[in-house]
Coordinates of C-alpha atoms in Angstrom, one line a residue:
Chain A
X17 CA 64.5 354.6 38.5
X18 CA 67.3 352.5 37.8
X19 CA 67.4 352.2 33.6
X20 CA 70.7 350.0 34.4
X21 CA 71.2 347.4 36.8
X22 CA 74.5 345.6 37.9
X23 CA 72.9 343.0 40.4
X24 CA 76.0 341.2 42.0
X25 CA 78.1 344.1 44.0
X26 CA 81.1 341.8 43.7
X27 CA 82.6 338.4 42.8
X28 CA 85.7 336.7 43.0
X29 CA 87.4 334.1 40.6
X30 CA 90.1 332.0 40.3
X31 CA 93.1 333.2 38.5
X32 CA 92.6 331.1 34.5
X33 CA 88.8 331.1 35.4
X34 CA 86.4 332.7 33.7
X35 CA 84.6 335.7 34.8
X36 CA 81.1 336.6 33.6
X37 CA 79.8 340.2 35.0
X38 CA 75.9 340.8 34.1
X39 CA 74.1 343.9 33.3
X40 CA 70.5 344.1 32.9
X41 CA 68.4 347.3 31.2
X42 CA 65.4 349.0 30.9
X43 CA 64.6 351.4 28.3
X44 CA 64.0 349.7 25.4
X45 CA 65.5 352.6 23.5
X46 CA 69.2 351.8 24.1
X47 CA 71.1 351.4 21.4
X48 CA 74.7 351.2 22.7
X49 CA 76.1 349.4 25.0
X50 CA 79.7 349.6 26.8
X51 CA 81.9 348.4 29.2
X52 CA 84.4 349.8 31.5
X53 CA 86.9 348.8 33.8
X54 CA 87.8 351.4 36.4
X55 CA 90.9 351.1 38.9
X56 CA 90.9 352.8 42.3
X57 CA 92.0 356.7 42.0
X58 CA 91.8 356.4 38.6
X59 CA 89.1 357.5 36.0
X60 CA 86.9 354.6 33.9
X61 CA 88.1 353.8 30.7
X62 CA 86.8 351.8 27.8
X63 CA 87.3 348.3 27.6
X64 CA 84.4 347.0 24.8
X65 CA 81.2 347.8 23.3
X66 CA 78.2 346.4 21.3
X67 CA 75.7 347.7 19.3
X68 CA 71.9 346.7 19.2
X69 CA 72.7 345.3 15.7
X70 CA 74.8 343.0 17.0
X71 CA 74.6 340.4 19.7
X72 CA 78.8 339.6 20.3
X73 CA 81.5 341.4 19.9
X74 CA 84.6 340.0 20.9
X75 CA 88.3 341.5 21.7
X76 CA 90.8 339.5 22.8
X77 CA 90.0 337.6 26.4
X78 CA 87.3 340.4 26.1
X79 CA 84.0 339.3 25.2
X80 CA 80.3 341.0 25.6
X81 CA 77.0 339.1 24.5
X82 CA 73.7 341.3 23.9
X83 CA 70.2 339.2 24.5
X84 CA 67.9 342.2 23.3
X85 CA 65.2 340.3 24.3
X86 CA 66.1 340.1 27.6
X87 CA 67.2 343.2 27.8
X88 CA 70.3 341.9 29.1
X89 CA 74.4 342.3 28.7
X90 CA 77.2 339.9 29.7
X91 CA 81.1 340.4 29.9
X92 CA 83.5 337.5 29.9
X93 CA 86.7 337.6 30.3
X94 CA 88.3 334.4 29.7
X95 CA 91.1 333.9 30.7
X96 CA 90.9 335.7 34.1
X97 CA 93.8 337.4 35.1
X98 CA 95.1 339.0 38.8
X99 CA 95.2 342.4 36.5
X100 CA 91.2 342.5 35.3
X101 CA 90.8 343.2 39.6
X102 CA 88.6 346.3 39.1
X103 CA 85.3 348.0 38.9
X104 CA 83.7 347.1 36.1
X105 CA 80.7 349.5 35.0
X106 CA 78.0 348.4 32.2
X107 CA 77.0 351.7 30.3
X108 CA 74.5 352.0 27.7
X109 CA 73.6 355.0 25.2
X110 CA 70.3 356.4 24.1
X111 CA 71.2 357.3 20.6
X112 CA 71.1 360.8 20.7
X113 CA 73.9 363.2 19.6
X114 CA 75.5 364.0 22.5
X115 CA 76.5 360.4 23.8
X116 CA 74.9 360.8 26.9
X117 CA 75.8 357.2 29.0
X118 CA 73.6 356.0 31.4
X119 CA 75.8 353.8 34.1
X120 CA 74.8 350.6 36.3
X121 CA 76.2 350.6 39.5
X122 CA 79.3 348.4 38.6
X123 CA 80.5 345.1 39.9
X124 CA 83.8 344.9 42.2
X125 CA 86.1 341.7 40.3
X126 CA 88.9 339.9 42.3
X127 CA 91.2 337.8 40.4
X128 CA 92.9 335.9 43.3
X129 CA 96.3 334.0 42.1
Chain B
X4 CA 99.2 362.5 25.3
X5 CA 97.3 364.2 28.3
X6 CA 93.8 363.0 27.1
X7 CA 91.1 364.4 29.8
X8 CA 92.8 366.4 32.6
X9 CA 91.3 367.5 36.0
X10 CA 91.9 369.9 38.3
X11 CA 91.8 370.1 41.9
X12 CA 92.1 366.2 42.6
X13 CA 91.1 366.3 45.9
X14 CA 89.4 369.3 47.8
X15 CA 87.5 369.9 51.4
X16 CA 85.2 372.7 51.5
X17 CA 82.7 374.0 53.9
X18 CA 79.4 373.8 53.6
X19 CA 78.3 377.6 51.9
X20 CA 81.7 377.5 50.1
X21 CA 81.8 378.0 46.7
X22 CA 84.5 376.3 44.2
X23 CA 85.1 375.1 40.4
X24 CA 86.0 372.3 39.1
X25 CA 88.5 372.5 36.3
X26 CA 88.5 370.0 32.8
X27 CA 90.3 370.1 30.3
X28 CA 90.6 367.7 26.7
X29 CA 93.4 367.7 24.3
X30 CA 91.7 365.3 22.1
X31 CA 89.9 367.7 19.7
X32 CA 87.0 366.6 21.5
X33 CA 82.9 368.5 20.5
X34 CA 81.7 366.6 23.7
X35 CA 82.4 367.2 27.0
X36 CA 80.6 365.5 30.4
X37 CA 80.6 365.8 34.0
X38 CA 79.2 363.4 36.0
X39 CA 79.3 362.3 39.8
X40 CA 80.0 358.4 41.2
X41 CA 78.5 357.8 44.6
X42 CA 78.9 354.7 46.4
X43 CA 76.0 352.0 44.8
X44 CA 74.6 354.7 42.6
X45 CA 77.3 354.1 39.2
X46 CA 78.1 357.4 37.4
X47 CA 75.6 360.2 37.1
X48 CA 75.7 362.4 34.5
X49 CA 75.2 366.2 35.7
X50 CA 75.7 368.4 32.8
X51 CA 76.8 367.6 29.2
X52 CA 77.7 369.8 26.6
X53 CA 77.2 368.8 23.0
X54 CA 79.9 371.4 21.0
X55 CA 81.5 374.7 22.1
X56 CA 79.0 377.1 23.3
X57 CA 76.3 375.0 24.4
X58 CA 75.1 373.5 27.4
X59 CA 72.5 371.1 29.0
X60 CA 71.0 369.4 32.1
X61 CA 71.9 365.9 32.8
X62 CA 70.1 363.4 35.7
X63 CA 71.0 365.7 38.6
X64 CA 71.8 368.9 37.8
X65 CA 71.0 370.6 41.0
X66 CA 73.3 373.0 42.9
X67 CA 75.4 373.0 39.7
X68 CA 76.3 375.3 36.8
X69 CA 78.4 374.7 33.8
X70 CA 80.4 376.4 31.6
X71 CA 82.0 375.5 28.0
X72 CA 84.6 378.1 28.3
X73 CA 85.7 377.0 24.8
X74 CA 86.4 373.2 22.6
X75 CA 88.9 372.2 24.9
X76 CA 87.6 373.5 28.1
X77 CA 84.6 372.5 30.3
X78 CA 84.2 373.8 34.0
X79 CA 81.8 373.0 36.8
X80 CA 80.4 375.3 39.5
X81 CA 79.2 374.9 43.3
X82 CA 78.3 378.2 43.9
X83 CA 77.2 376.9 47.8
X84 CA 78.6 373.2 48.4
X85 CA 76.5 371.3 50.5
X86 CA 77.2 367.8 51.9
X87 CA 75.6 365.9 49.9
X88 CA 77.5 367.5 46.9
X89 CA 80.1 364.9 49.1
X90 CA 80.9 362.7 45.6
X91 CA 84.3 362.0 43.0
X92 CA 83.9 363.9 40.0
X93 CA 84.6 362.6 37.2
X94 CA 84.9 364.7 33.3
X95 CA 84.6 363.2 30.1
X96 CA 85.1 363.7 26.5
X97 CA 84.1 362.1 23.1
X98 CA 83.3 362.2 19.9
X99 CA 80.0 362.2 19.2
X100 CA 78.5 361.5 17.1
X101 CA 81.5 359.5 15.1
X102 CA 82.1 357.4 17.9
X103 CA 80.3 356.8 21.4
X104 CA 83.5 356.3 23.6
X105 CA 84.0 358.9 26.4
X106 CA 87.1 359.1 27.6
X107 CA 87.5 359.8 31.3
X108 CA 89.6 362.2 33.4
X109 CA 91.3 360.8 36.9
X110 CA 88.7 362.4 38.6
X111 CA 88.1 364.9 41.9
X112 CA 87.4 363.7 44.9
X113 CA 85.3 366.8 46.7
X114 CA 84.4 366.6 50.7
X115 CA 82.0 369.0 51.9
X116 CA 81.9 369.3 55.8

């Protein structure tokens, strides 16, 4: 039972391009919702968040759009750079205490030059 | 500024073997995680604990034990590695409930043959 769902394995962009990674949820009780970018031997770390409350937050070439209705999260990055190549993982929190993320499966992003 | 630090990086056991995975936060940190990535599957969460002295079961907590040794410290146990305990390891800290972040160790790679 997948409660977070990254549906495209990969994809590849054009270097000044924008890229747009999608994340789609289930549990309607999610009430935080995070990105992060994860280089190989390395652990994740935070690139962006949103809150139900919202449905954009935006930080720098970083932005994430929440559609609540659709229970659905996008990332774009604009503009794409050879750097953002990575793992990107979609995350969301159930609000309790204890920050407890549940984590998609994570999309594999090539910037090529 | 060591953050989230892990210890073994990489290890090969064999199957019946028995190890611990060390963790370690410098960031004054009430919540620490461990959690497994698996290729496809995203990061699993396998024990959390909320504050010093307390512990709890994440999605797959089986063949595992936990212990918060004290705030900065958080270990994890295979008392009889099997091969599908084959994963990276990854700890985590954050702040909860001020902030949902989680901050991510490098990670252990563990082979069980």
């Amino acid at each position: 039972d997948q409660q977070v769902k990254q549906n495209s394995p990969s994809l590849s962009v054009q270097e000044g391009r924008i890229s747009i990674l999608n994340c789609d949820y289930t549990n309607s009780m999610f009430d935080y919702f995070l990105w992060y970018k994860k280089y190989p031997a390395e652990g994740p770390t935070f690139l962006i968040s949103i809150s139900s409350i919202k449905d954009k937050n935006e930080d720098g070439r970083f932005t994430v759009f929440l559609n609540k209705s659709a229970k659905h999260l996008s990332l774009h990055i604009v503009p794409s750079q050879p750097g953002d190549s990575a793992v990107y993982f979609c995350a969301a929190d159930g609000g309790t205490s204890y920050g407890k993320l549940t984590f998609g499966q994570g999309t594999i992003l090539t910037v090529h030059p | 500024n060591a953050g989230v630090t892990q210890t073994p990086k990489f290890q090969v056991l064999k199957t019946g073997q028995s190890m611990t995975l060390q963790c370690a936060q410098d960031m004054n940190h009430n919540s620490m995680y461990w959690y497994r990535q698996d290729p496809g599957m995203g990061l699993r969460l396998i024990y959390y604990s909320a504050s010093e002295g307390t512990t709890d079961k994440g999605e797959v907590p089986n063949g595992y034990n936990v212990s918060r040794l004290n705030k900065r410290e958080f270990s994890l146990r295979l008392e009889s590695a099997a091969p599908s305990q084959t994963s990276v390891y990854f700890c985590a800290s954050s702040e909860r409930p001020e902030s949902t972040e989680a901050f991510f160790g490098q990670g252990t790679r563990l082979t069980v043959v």
